[in-house]
């Protein structure tokens, strides 16, 4: 490693150390001569200054003090600086002894200079680390300071032992201050002053140490936070001693410099004892672990290349270094920030920019992407570079995924399509959500589904009084109820196996539970299946919602939130039309004085049951091809946790009668999604796995919309939530139309049902296909497309395949 790195921050570091070295030498002379340096000693100081500076800075460079990043300074860096300062002080004093025999140079000055140099240079780095740390306890060291022995007597004995050691160290520091001040020859009068003042100094410092909770930490886990506490306690206690002596004796007979020296030496001894204990325990544990793992050869350790030399990368390296059982060897970082090049974090060097990954191919076995805040474009670029390297790669989860845990190398996972789509973390107004949900009885319909179950998980974080889970699927209901019971055993979680289409069973839920807030996530959502059986969509999405609304008004529910879809905007399918009617019902119900009714509308969620991503993954597992309905088809996507969090945020913001629209970002081409998934599985689109275009399915749009005619967007205080305000519906007329729709749905005539839906939702433009009865539905259901590809069943309108000439594609037979 080069002694002088080339990064531009090196010059700033060097300038800071020069300034502090000059300041420490001048302060040492000032303390030695009671703030009045004689002219001959001032000249001697100026003559020695160049040599002192050169020696200190050279040895600091030799100890790699300029390779580390100050914002990631840790205990090892502070110890490294202490070693460098100690060695430089020894070199300076030896040189002066050989050259001049210390003639004209007080020996104590250079001891004081070494002490002050360490406090200034090490303190600067530690201060920058603390200033830039968002959460010192979590980002520097594990939260081990609050570990206590179960036996109270043992706790008392440990703390008493620590206190007795500190009494000895404080006494030693005060005595050393007198020795340094008087050149190791303390006059008899000053020695008596020392003895008379010692009880005050010791009692004052120990009392302040207790006040700052110095004795609650375990020495073997001493960290930078503990050193900061000791530093603060030393300053406060020294100022307290000075203040008492000033008030009682006006400093008559007391050398002022003694108390400055005492502060620095006390800090050095008290902190040094704890750091020494930590080093001893750390070395002993490391030796034990190395012995324990000695049966494993070094070749079993994985050489790890880390992409991203930021906060997350620093945490990863620190965990690896502190936990040898992880069996990783971090060989370096790659980062596009040129200011970090040739610097190091915990001794691990920033090698180069990301594009140069090929130059280090032989040095690593695995790649870890440690940039959880990366955008979709950045992740795509990084993944492409990692794929080109031919080595396996993983990614550190986002903070949202780790919201209930802590960052860990073991938590890293494979790169997923969610990473490539790149949704930003949601900013929540937790106080508003707490005010809405805390202490409330909350009912969630469709609680076993993708959105419903995530809603339940998010709601449990905000301390509701009780939560009722309503679902008609026994297995899914059991699974989410068991999850809640295990994670939150004190929360009253009740599962109701109910069908929202049955008003009597729903009434029993309301009469026994008395919900105050309802999140209505139960709905049929598969577009092609509802095109075949529109009567089921009417009963579930329309009648089920109507049943819930009537009971909500009857039982004076405070807030009702409907989870809707972008398919309700200018719908072209039965699912969208029925959800649009549900929206109208909810907004129309807001006239009820005691309740607030709200709609939250958004697009597709990543990875939900029956969605395109799980389907693509199944098709890849079978070797392809991947079926896409159209080369230009696009969809909006967001993650399931993001959708659930924004639903809660909208619920907290809503005052009633709004349709909240969640920011879905930019639409994604499904064919691009398919290609990305193929590459993530290690294949090449068109070569290893084909993509076949099957044609748009009945009722399917080429591009989804988020706003319907007559609605205007109004921004809210949340950057990811907008509110739509449109024209209200004539509720009497709407209820009559729904009654008529329900009568028609009993005929099982798809064409008539769709026509009736169009009467209620004029913007609905159905595509009429021959699905007017159960016989036609069965014909479509048992068509050539396999049953496990249900989202893609139906009449194929065409075939196309990536990498196959169009002339060959037209020759292929299309089965119906």
Coordinates of C-alpha atoms in Angstrom, one line a residue, residues 37-598:
X37 CA 6.9 31.0 27.2
X38 CA 10.4 32.5 27.7
X39 CA 12.0 33.9 24.5
X40 CA 14.8 31.4 24.5
X41 CA 12.4 28.5 24.7
X42 CA 10.2 30.1 22.0
X43 CA 13.2 30.1 19.7
X44 CA 14.0 26.5 20.6
X45 CA 10.4 25.5 19.8
X46 CA 10.6 27.2 16.4
X47 CA 13.9 25.4 15.6
X48 CA 12.5 22.0 16.6
X49 CA 9.2 22.5 14.8
X50 CA 10.2 21.4 11.3
X51 CA 11.8 18.2 12.6
X52 CA 8.8 17.5 14.9
X53 CA 6.3 18.0 12.0
X54 CA 8.3 15.8 9.6
X55 CA 8.7 13.0 12.1
X56 CA 5.0 13.0 13.1
X57 CA 3.5 13.2 9.6
X58 CA 6.0 10.6 8.2
X59 CA 5.2 8.1 11.0
X60 CA 1.4 8.8 10.6
X61 CA 1.8 8.0 6.9
X62 CA 3.8 4.9 7.7
X63 CA 0.9 3.7 9.9
X64 CA -1.6 4.3 6.9
X65 CA -3.3 7.2 8.8
X66 CA -4.2 8.8 5.4
X67 CA -5.7 5.8 3.7
X68 CA -8.8 5.5 5.8
X69 CA -12.0 7.5 5.4
X70 CA -12.6 9.7 8.4
X71 CA -16.3 9.2 8.4
X72 CA -15.7 5.5 9.0
X73 CA -13.1 6.0 11.8
X74 CA -13.4 3.2 14.3
X75 CA -11.6 1.9 17.4
X76 CA -8.8 0.3 15.4
X77 CA -8.1 3.6 13.6
X78 CA -7.8 5.4 16.9
X79 CA -5.5 2.8 18.3
X80 CA -3.4 3.0 15.1
X81 CA -3.0 6.8 15.6
X82 CA -2.0 6.3 19.2
X83 CA 0.7 3.9 18.1
X84 CA 2.0 6.4 15.5
X85 CA 2.0 9.3 18.0
X86 CA 3.8 7.1 20.6
X87 CA 6.4 6.1 18.1
X88 CA 7.0 9.6 16.8
X89 CA 7.3 11.0 20.3
X90 CA 9.9 8.3 21.1
X91 CA 11.8 9.1 17.9
X92 CA 11.7 12.9 18.6
X93 CA 13.0 12.6 22.1
X94 CA 15.7 10.1 21.2
X95 CA 16.9 12.3 18.4
X96 CA 17.0 15.4 20.7
X97 CA 18.8 13.4 23.3
X98 CA 21.5 12.2 20.9
X99 CA 22.0 15.6 19.2
X100 CA 21.7 18.1 22.1
X101 CA 21.3 16.1 25.3
X102 CA 18.0 17.9 25.7
X103 CA 19.9 21.1 26.4
X104 CA 17.4 23.9 26.0
X105 CA 14.5 21.5 25.5
X106 CA 12.3 20.6 28.6
X107 CA 11.7 16.8 28.4
X108 CA 8.1 17.1 29.7
X109 CA 7.2 19.3 26.8
X110 CA 7.5 16.5 24.3
X111 CA 5.5 14.1 26.5
X112 CA 2.8 16.7 26.8
X113 CA 3.1 17.3 23.0
X114 CA 2.5 13.6 22.3
X115 CA -0.5 13.5 24.6
X116 CA -2.1 16.6 23.0
X117 CA -1.3 15.4 19.4
X118 CA -3.2 12.2 20.1
X119 CA -6.1 14.0 21.5
X120 CA -6.2 16.5 18.7
X121 CA -5.6 14.2 15.7
X122 CA -7.5 11.2 17.0
X123 CA -10.3 13.5 18.3
X124 CA -10.8 15.2 15.0
X125 CA -11.3 11.9 13.2
X126 CA -13.7 10.6 15.9
X127 CA -15.6 13.9 15.9
X128 CA -16.1 13.7 12.1
X129 CA -17.3 10.1 12.4
X130 CA -19.8 11.1 15.1
X131 CA -21.0 14.1 13.2
X132 CA -21.7 12.1 10.0
X133 CA -23.2 9.2 11.8
X134 CA -27.0 9.1 11.7
X135 CA -27.3 6.6 14.5
X136 CA -24.1 6.0 16.5
X137 CA -25.3 3.1 18.5
X138 CA -26.4 1.2 15.4
X139 CA -23.8 2.3 12.9
X140 CA -20.6 1.9 14.9
X141 CA -20.9 -1.1 17.2
X142 CA -23.5 -3.7 18.1
X143 CA -25.8 -2.7 20.8
X144 CA -24.0 -4.6 23.5
X145 CA -23.6 -1.9 26.1
X146 CA -26.8 -2.8 27.8
X147 CA -26.0 -6.4 28.4
X148 CA -26.1 -7.2 32.1
X149 CA -25.5 -10.3 34.2
X150 CA -28.7 -11.9 35.5
X151 CA -27.2 -12.0 39.0
X152 CA -27.6 -8.5 40.5
X153 CA -24.8 -9.1 43.0
X154 CA -22.4 -9.8 40.1
X155 CA -23.4 -6.6 38.4
X156 CA -22.6 -4.6 41.6
X157 CA -19.3 -6.3 42.0
X158 CA -18.3 -5.7 38.3
X159 CA -19.3 -2.0 38.6
X160 CA -17.5 -1.6 41.9
X161 CA -14.4 -3.2 40.4
X162 CA -14.5 -0.7 37.5
X163 CA -14.9 2.2 39.9
X164 CA -11.9 1.1 42.0
X165 CA -9.7 0.8 38.9
X166 CA -10.8 4.3 37.9
X167 CA -10.0 5.7 41.3
X168 CA -6.5 4.4 40.9
X169 CA -6.2 5.7 37.4
X170 CA -7.5 9.2 38.3
X171 CA -5.0 9.3 41.2
X172 CA -2.2 8.3 38.9
X173 CA -3.2 10.8 36.2
X174 CA -3.2 13.7 38.8
X175 CA 0.2 12.7 40.1
X176 CA 1.6 12.3 36.6
X177 CA 0.4 15.9 35.8
X178 CA 2.5 17.2 38.7
X179 CA 5.5 15.2 37.6
X180 CA 5.3 16.5 34.1
X181 CA 4.7 20.1 35.2
X182 CA 7.7 20.1 37.5
X183 CA 10.1 18.1 35.4
X184 CA 9.7 15.0 37.6
X185 CA 10.9 16.9 40.7
X186 CA 7.9 18.0 42.6
X187 CA 8.7 20.7 45.3
X188 CA 7.6 19.7 48.9
X189 CA 5.0 22.5 49.1
X190 CA 3.4 21.4 45.8
X191 CA 3.4 17.8 46.9
X192 CA 1.4 18.8 49.9
X193 CA -1.0 20.7 47.7
X194 CA -1.3 17.6 45.6
X195 CA -2.2 15.5 48.6
X196 CA -4.7 18.0 49.9
X197 CA -6.4 18.4 46.5
X198 CA -6.5 14.6 45.6
X199 CA -9.7 13.7 47.5
X200 CA -11.6 16.6 45.8
X201 CA -10.3 15.5 42.3
X202 CA -11.1 11.8 42.8
X203 CA -14.5 12.3 44.3
X204 CA -15.5 14.9 41.7
X205 CA -14.4 12.8 38.8
X206 CA -15.9 9.5 40.0
X207 CA -19.2 11.2 40.7
X208 CA -19.3 12.7 37.2
X209 CA -18.4 9.3 35.7
X210 CA -21.4 7.8 37.5
X211 CA -23.6 10.6 36.3
X212 CA -22.5 9.9 32.7
X213 CA -23.2 6.2 33.1
X214 CA -19.6 5.2 32.5
X215 CA -20.0 2.0 34.5
X216 CA -23.0 0.6 32.6
X217 CA -20.9 -0.5 29.7
X218 CA -18.9 -3.8 29.5
X219 CA -15.2 -3.1 28.9
X220 CA -14.8 -5.9 26.5
X221 CA -17.3 -4.2 24.2
X222 CA -15.9 -0.7 24.5
X223 CA -16.6 1.4 21.4
X224 CA -16.3 5.0 20.1
X225 CA -19.5 5.9 22.0
X226 CA -17.9 4.9 25.3
X227 CA -14.8 6.9 24.5
X228 CA -17.1 9.9 23.8
X229 CA -18.8 9.5 27.1
X230 CA -15.5 9.3 28.9
X231 CA -14.2 12.4 27.0
X232 CA -17.3 14.4 28.0
X233 CA -17.1 13.2 31.6
X234 CA -13.4 14.1 31.8
X235 CA -14.1 17.6 30.5
X236 CA -17.0 18.2 32.9
X237 CA -15.2 16.8 35.9
X238 CA -12.0 18.8 35.2
X239 CA -14.1 22.0 34.8
X240 CA -15.8 21.1 38.1
X241 CA -12.5 20.7 39.9
X242 CA -11.2 24.0 38.5
X243 CA -14.4 25.8 39.4
X244 CA -14.2 24.6 43.0
X245 CA -10.5 25.5 43.4
X246 CA -11.2 28.9 41.8
X247 CA -14.0 29.7 44.2
X248 CA -12.2 28.4 47.3
X249 CA -8.6 29.4 46.7
X250 CA -8.5 31.7 43.7
X251 CA -5.8 29.3 42.3
X252 CA -3.3 30.6 44.8
X253 CA -0.5 27.9 45.0
X254 CA -2.1 25.8 42.2
X255 CA -0.3 25.6 38.9
X256 CA -3.0 26.1 36.2
X257 CA -1.3 23.8 33.7
X258 CA -1.6 20.8 36.0
X259 CA -5.3 20.7 35.5
X260 CA -5.0 20.8 31.7
X261 CA -2.5 18.0 31.9
X262 CA -4.7 16.1 34.3
X263 CA -7.7 16.2 31.9
X264 CA -5.6 14.7 29.0
X265 CA -3.9 12.1 31.1
X266 CA -7.1 11.0 32.8
X267 CA -8.8 10.6 29.5
X268 CA -5.9 8.6 28.1
X269 CA -5.6 6.3 31.1
X270 CA -9.4 5.7 31.7
X271 CA -10.1 5.2 28.0
X272 CA -6.9 3.3 27.5
X273 CA -7.7 0.7 30.2
X274 CA -11.0 0.0 28.5
X275 CA -9.6 -0.1 25.0
X276 CA -6.8 -2.4 26.2
X277 CA -9.4 -4.8 27.7
X278 CA -11.3 -4.8 24.5
X279 CA -8.2 -5.5 22.5
X280 CA -7.2 -8.3 24.8
X281 CA -10.6 -10.0 24.7
X282 CA -10.9 -9.5 20.9
X283 CA -7.5 -11.1 20.3
X284 CA -8.3 -14.0 22.6
X285 CA -11.7 -14.6 20.9
X286 CA -10.1 -14.3 17.4
X287 CA -7.4 -16.9 18.5
X288 CA -10.1 -19.2 19.8
X289 CA -12.2 -18.9 16.6
X290 CA -9.3 -19.4 14.4
X291 CA -8.5 -22.6 16.4
X292 CA -12.1 -23.7 16.2
X293 CA -12.1 -23.2 12.4
X294 CA -8.6 -24.6 11.9
X295 CA -10.0 -27.8 10.5
X296 CA -11.3 -25.9 7.5
X297 CA -8.8 -25.0 4.9
X298 CA -8.3 -21.4 3.8
X299 CA -9.7 -22.3 0.4
X300 CA -13.2 -22.6 1.9
X301 CA -13.2 -18.8 2.6
X302 CA -15.0 -16.9 -0.1
X303 CA -13.2 -13.9 -1.5
X304 CA -15.8 -11.1 -1.6
X305 CA -15.8 -8.0 -3.8
X306 CA -18.1 -5.3 -2.5
X307 CA -19.7 -2.8 -4.8
X308 CA -20.4 0.5 -3.0
X309 CA -18.0 2.0 -0.5
X310 CA -20.7 3.8 1.5
X311 CA -22.4 3.3 4.8
X312 CA -23.7 -0.1 3.9
X313 CA -20.4 -1.4 2.6
X314 CA -18.7 -0.2 5.8
X315 CA -21.2 -2.1 7.9
X316 CA -20.7 -5.3 5.8
X317 CA -16.9 -5.2 6.1
X318 CA -17.1 -4.5 9.8
X319 CA -19.4 -7.4 10.4
X320 CA -17.1 -9.7 8.4
X321 CA -14.0 -8.6 10.3
X322 CA -15.7 -9.0 13.7
X323 CA -17.3 -12.4 12.8
X324 CA -14.8 -14.9 11.3
X325 CA -17.5 -17.6 11.2
X326 CA -18.9 -15.8 8.1
X327 CA -16.0 -17.3 6.1
X328 CA -15.6 -14.3 3.9
X329 CA -12.5 -12.4 2.9
X330 CA -13.3 -8.8 1.7
X331 CA -10.7 -8.1 -1.0
X332 CA -11.8 -4.6 -1.9
X333 CA -14.5 -2.1 -2.9
X334 CA -15.6 -0.8 -6.3
X335 CA -17.1 2.6 -6.3
X336 CA -17.8 5.3 -8.9
X337 CA -17.0 8.1 -6.5
X338 CA -13.5 9.1 -7.6
X339 CA -12.9 10.8 -4.2
X340 CA -12.9 7.4 -2.6
X341 CA -10.4 5.8 -4.9
X342 CA -7.2 4.4 -3.2
X343 CA -8.8 5.0 0.2
X344 CA -9.6 2.2 2.6
X345 CA -12.4 1.3 5.0
X346 CA -11.3 -0.8 8.0
X347 CA -8.2 -1.7 6.0
X348 CA -10.1 -2.8 2.9
X349 CA -9.1 -0.7 -0.1
X350 CA -11.3 1.0 -2.7
X351 CA -9.8 -0.5 -5.8
X352 CA -11.4 1.3 -8.7
X353 CA -14.6 2.3 -10.6
X354 CA -17.3 -0.3 -11.4
X355 CA -16.4 -0.5 -15.0
X356 CA -13.0 -1.9 -14.1
X357 CA -14.5 -5.0 -12.5
X358 CA -13.0 -7.2 -15.3
X359 CA -9.5 -6.2 -14.1
X360 CA -10.0 -7.9 -10.8
X361 CA -11.7 -11.1 -12.1
X362 CA -9.1 -13.4 -10.6
X363 CA -9.1 -11.8 -7.2
X364 CA -12.7 -12.6 -6.1
X365 CA -15.2 -15.4 -5.9
X366 CA -18.4 -13.6 -5.2
X367 CA -19.8 -10.0 -5.5
X368 CA -22.0 -8.3 -3.0
X369 CA -23.9 -5.2 -4.1
X370 CA -24.0 -2.9 -1.1
X371 CA -26.0 0.1 -2.4
X372 CA -29.6 -0.4 -1.1
X373 CA -30.5 3.2 -2.1
X374 CA -29.6 2.6 -5.8
X375 CA -32.1 3.5 -8.4
X376 CA -33.5 1.0 -11.0
X377 CA -31.1 2.3 -13.7
X378 CA -28.1 2.0 -11.4
X379 CA -29.1 -1.6 -10.3
X380 CA -29.6 -2.6 -14.0
X381 CA -26.1 -1.2 -14.8
X382 CA -24.5 -3.0 -11.8
X383 CA -26.2 -6.2 -12.6
X384 CA -25.1 -6.1 -16.2
X385 CA -21.4 -5.6 -15.1
X386 CA -21.8 -8.5 -12.5
X387 CA -23.3 -10.8 -15.1
X388 CA -20.4 -10.0 -17.5
X389 CA -17.9 -11.0 -14.8
X390 CA -19.4 -14.5 -14.7
X391 CA -19.2 -14.6 -10.9
X392 CA -22.2 -15.1 -8.6
X393 CA -23.6 -11.9 -7.1
X394 CA -26.0 -11.0 -4.3
X395 CA -27.5 -7.7 -3.1
X396 CA -28.0 -6.2 0.4
X397 CA -31.7 -5.7 1.0
X398 CA -33.2 -2.2 1.2
X399 CA -33.9 -0.6 4.6
X400 CA -37.6 -1.2 4.1
X401 CA -37.0 -4.9 3.9
X402 CA -34.9 -4.8 7.1
X403 CA -37.3 -2.5 9.0
X404 CA -37.8 -5.0 11.8
X405 CA -34.2 -6.2 11.9
X406 CA -30.6 -5.1 11.6
X407 CA -28.2 -5.1 8.6
X408 CA -26.3 -8.4 8.2
X409 CA -24.3 -10.1 5.6
X410 CA -26.5 -13.1 6.2
X411 CA -29.5 -11.1 5.1
X412 CA -28.1 -10.5 1.6
X413 CA -30.1 -12.2 -1.1
X414 CA -30.2 -12.8 -4.8
X415 CA -30.9 -9.9 -7.1
X416 CA -34.6 -9.9 -8.0
X417 CA -36.8 -8.2 -10.6
X418 CA -37.9 -5.8 -7.8
X419 CA -34.3 -4.4 -7.6
X420 CA -34.2 -3.8 -11.4
X421 CA -37.6 -2.0 -11.3
X422 CA -36.3 0.1 -8.4
X423 CA -39.0 1.6 -6.3
X424 CA -37.9 4.3 -3.8
X425 CA -38.4 3.8 -0.1
X426 CA -41.7 5.2 1.2
X427 CA -41.6 8.1 3.5
X428 CA -44.3 7.7 6.1
X429 CA -45.9 10.2 8.4
X430 CA -45.9 7.6 11.3
X431 CA -47.4 10.0 13.8
X432 CA -50.5 10.5 11.6
X433 CA -50.8 6.7 11.0
X434 CA -50.4 6.0 14.7
X435 CA -53.1 8.6 15.5
X436 CA -55.4 6.8 13.0
X437 CA -54.7 3.2 14.0
X438 CA -53.4 3.1 17.5
X439 CA -55.9 1.6 20.0
X440 CA -58.5 1.0 17.2
X441 CA -60.4 -2.2 16.2
X442 CA -59.5 -2.8 12.6
X443 CA -61.1 -5.2 10.1
X444 CA -59.3 -6.3 6.9
X445 CA -61.2 -8.1 4.2
X446 CA -59.2 -10.3 1.8
X447 CA -56.7 -10.6 4.7
X448 CA -55.2 -13.8 3.2
X449 CA -54.4 -12.2 -0.2
X450 CA -51.2 -10.5 -1.3
X451 CA -52.3 -6.9 -0.5
X452 CA -54.5 -7.9 2.4
X453 CA -51.9 -9.9 4.3
X454 CA -49.3 -7.1 3.8
X455 CA -51.8 -4.6 5.1
X456 CA -52.2 -6.7 8.2
X457 CA -48.4 -6.9 8.7
X458 CA -48.1 -3.2 8.4
X459 CA -51.1 -2.4 10.6
X460 CA -49.7 -4.5 13.5
X461 CA -46.8 -2.1 13.7
X462 CA -49.1 0.7 14.8
X463 CA -50.5 -0.9 18.0
X464 CA -54.2 -1.5 17.2
X465 CA -56.4 -2.7 20.0
X466 CA -57.5 -5.7 17.9
X467 CA -57.5 -6.8 14.3
X468 CA -60.1 -8.9 12.5
X469 CA -59.0 -11.0 9.5
X470 CA -61.8 -11.8 7.0
X471 CA -61.2 -14.2 4.1
X472 CA -63.0 -17.0 2.3
X473 CA -59.8 -19.0 1.8
X474 CA -59.2 -21.2 4.8
X475 CA -55.5 -21.9 4.2
X476 CA -54.6 -18.3 3.6
X477 CA -56.6 -17.1 6.5
X478 CA -54.9 -19.6 8.8
X479 CA -51.5 -18.6 7.6
X480 CA -51.8 -14.9 8.2
X481 CA -53.5 -15.4 11.6
X482 CA -50.7 -17.7 12.7
X483 CA -48.1 -15.2 11.5
X484 CA -49.7 -12.4 13.5
X485 CA -50.1 -14.6 16.6
X486 CA -46.4 -15.5 16.5
X487 CA -45.0 -12.1 15.8
X488 CA -47.4 -10.2 18.1
X489 CA -48.7 -12.6 20.8
X490 CA -50.2 -9.8 22.8
X491 CA -52.3 -8.5 19.9
X492 CA -55.9 -9.7 19.8
X493 CA -56.0 -11.2 16.3
X494 CA -59.3 -12.9 15.3
X495 CA -59.8 -14.8 12.0
X496 CA -63.2 -14.9 10.4
X497 CA -63.8 -17.5 7.6
X498 CA -66.5 -15.5 5.8
X499 CA -67.7 -14.7 2.3
X500 CA -68.4 -11.0 1.9
X501 CA -71.3 -11.9 -0.5
X502 CA -73.2 -13.3 2.4
X503 CA -74.6 -10.4 4.4
X504 CA -75.8 -12.5 7.3
X505 CA -72.4 -14.0 8.1
X506 CA -70.9 -10.5 7.7
X507 CA -73.4 -9.1 10.2
X508 CA -72.3 -11.6 12.8
X509 CA -68.7 -10.3 12.4
X510 CA -69.8 -6.7 12.9
X511 CA -72.0 -7.5 15.9
X512 CA -69.2 -9.4 17.7
X513 CA -66.2 -7.3 16.7
X514 CA -67.6 -3.8 16.2
X515 CA -64.8 -2.5 13.9
X516 CA -63.9 1.1 13.9
X517 CA -61.8 1.1 10.7
X518 CA -62.2 -1.2 7.6
X519 CA -59.7 -1.9 4.9
X520 CA -61.6 -3.6 2.1
X521 CA -59.1 -5.6 0.0
X522 CA -61.2 -8.6 -0.9
X523 CA -61.9 -8.7 -4.7
X524 CA -61.7 -10.9 -7.7
X525 CA -58.8 -9.6 -9.8
X526 CA -57.9 -12.0 -12.6
X527 CA -59.1 -10.3 -15.8
X528 CA -59.5 -13.3 -18.2
X529 CA -61.3 -15.4 -15.6
X530 CA -63.8 -12.7 -14.9
X531 CA -64.4 -12.2 -18.6
X532 CA -65.5 -15.8 -18.7
X533 CA -67.6 -15.6 -15.5
X534 CA -68.8 -12.0 -15.1
X535 CA -71.6 -12.9 -12.8
X536 CA -69.0 -13.9 -10.2
X537 CA -67.2 -10.6 -10.5
X538 CA -70.6 -8.8 -10.0
X539 CA -71.4 -10.7 -6.9
X540 CA -68.0 -10.4 -5.3
X541 CA -66.7 -6.9 -6.3
X542 CA -70.0 -5.1 -6.4
X543 CA -72.5 -6.9 -4.1
X544 CA -69.8 -7.8 -1.6
X545 CA -68.7 -4.1 -1.4
X546 CA -72.3 -3.0 -1.1
X547 CA -72.8 -5.5 1.8
X548 CA -69.8 -4.1 3.7
X549 CA -70.9 -0.5 3.1
X550 CA -74.4 -1.1 4.5
X551 CA -73.0 -2.7 7.6
X552 CA -70.3 0.0 8.0
X553 CA -73.0 2.6 8.1
X554 CA -75.2 0.7 10.3
X555 CA -72.4 0.1 12.9
X556 CA -71.0 3.6 12.5
X557 CA -67.5 2.6 11.3
X558 CA -65.3 5.6 11.6
X559 CA -63.3 5.0 8.4
X560 CA -63.8 2.8 5.4
X561 CA -60.9 2.3 2.9
X562 CA -61.5 0.6 -0.5
X563 CA -58.4 -0.9 -2.2
X564 CA -59.1 -0.2 -5.9
X565 CA -57.2 -0.6 -9.2
X566 CA -56.1 1.4 -12.2
X567 CA -58.2 -1.0 -14.3
X568 CA -61.2 0.9 -13.0
X569 CA -60.2 3.8 -15.2
X570 CA -62.0 3.7 -18.6
X571 CA -62.3 -0.1 -18.1
X572 CA -62.2 -2.5 -21.0
X573 CA -62.9 -5.6 -18.9
X574 CA -65.4 -6.9 -16.3
X575 CA -63.0 -6.7 -13.5
X576 CA -62.3 -3.0 -14.1
X577 CA -66.0 -2.1 -14.6
X578 CA -67.0 -3.9 -11.3
X579 CA -64.2 -2.1 -9.4
X580 CA -65.4 1.2 -10.8
X581 CA -68.9 0.6 -9.5
X582 CA -67.4 -0.3 -6.1
X583 CA -65.6 3.1 -6.2
X584 CA -68.8 4.9 -6.9
X585 CA -70.6 3.1 -4.1
X586 CA -67.8 4.0 -1.6
X587 CA -67.7 7.7 -2.6
X588 CA -71.4 7.9 -2.6
X589 CA -71.6 6.5 0.9
X590 CA -69.6 9.4 2.2
X591 CA -72.7 11.3 2.8
X592 CA -73.1 9.3 6.0
X593 CA -72.4 11.7 8.9
X594 CA -70.5 9.4 11.2
X595 CA -68.2 7.8 8.8
X596 CA -65.5 8.6 6.3
X597 CA -65.3 6.6 3.1
X598 CA -62.1 6.6 1.0

